[in-house]
XYZ file of C-alpha atoms in Angstrom:
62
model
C 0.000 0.000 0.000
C 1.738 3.517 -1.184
C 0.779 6.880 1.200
C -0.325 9.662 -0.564
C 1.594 12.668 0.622
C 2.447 15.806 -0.415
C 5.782 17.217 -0.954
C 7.286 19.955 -2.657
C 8.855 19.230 -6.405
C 12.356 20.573 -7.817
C 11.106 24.043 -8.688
C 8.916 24.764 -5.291
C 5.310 23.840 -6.781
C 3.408 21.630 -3.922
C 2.379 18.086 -5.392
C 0.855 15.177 -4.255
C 2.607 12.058 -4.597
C 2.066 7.817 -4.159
C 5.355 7.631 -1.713
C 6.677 4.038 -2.366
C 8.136 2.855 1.204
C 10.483 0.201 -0.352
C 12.446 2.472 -2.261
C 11.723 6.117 -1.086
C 10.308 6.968 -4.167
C 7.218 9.710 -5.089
C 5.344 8.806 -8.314
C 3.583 11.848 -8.935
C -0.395 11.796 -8.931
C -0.896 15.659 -8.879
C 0.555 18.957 -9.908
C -0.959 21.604 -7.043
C -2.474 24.527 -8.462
C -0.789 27.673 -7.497
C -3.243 29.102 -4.488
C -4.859 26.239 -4.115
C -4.288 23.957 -0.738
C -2.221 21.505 -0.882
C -4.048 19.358 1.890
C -7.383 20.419 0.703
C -6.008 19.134 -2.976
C -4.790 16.110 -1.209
C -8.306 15.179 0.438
C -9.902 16.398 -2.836
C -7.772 13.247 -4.415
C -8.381 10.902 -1.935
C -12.275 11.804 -2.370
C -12.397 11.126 -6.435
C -9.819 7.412 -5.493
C -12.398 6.361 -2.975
C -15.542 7.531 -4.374
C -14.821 7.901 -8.245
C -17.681 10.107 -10.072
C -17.493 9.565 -13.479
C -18.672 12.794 -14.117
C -16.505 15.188 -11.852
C -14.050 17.194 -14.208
C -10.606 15.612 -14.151
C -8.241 16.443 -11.652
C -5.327 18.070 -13.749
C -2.349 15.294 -13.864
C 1.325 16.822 -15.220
């Protein structure tokens, strides 16, 4: 099971990431917004994997 976290990428934009435990990697799921929350982003993600709505607008993946 990978943690979805959120950490900061190379050039300072917040992301949120599936953190792999094994090897310490971050495969990234989501390119923050700027403004937006990154823990309200992060919940808004979890939401949409849990509860998928097939006709919410996509969530923006880089």
């Amino acid at each position: 099971y990978r943690s979805i976290t959120v950490s900061i990428s190379k050039n300072g934009q917040p992301m949120i990431c599936a953190a792999n435990p094994q090897d310490g990697s971050c495969r990234l799921l989501y390119q923050v917004p700027n403004g937006q929350n990154p823990q309200q982003a992060r919940q808004e993600l979890l939401r949409r994997v849990t509860n998928p709505q097939p006709n919410l607008p996509p969530i923006s993946v880089y």
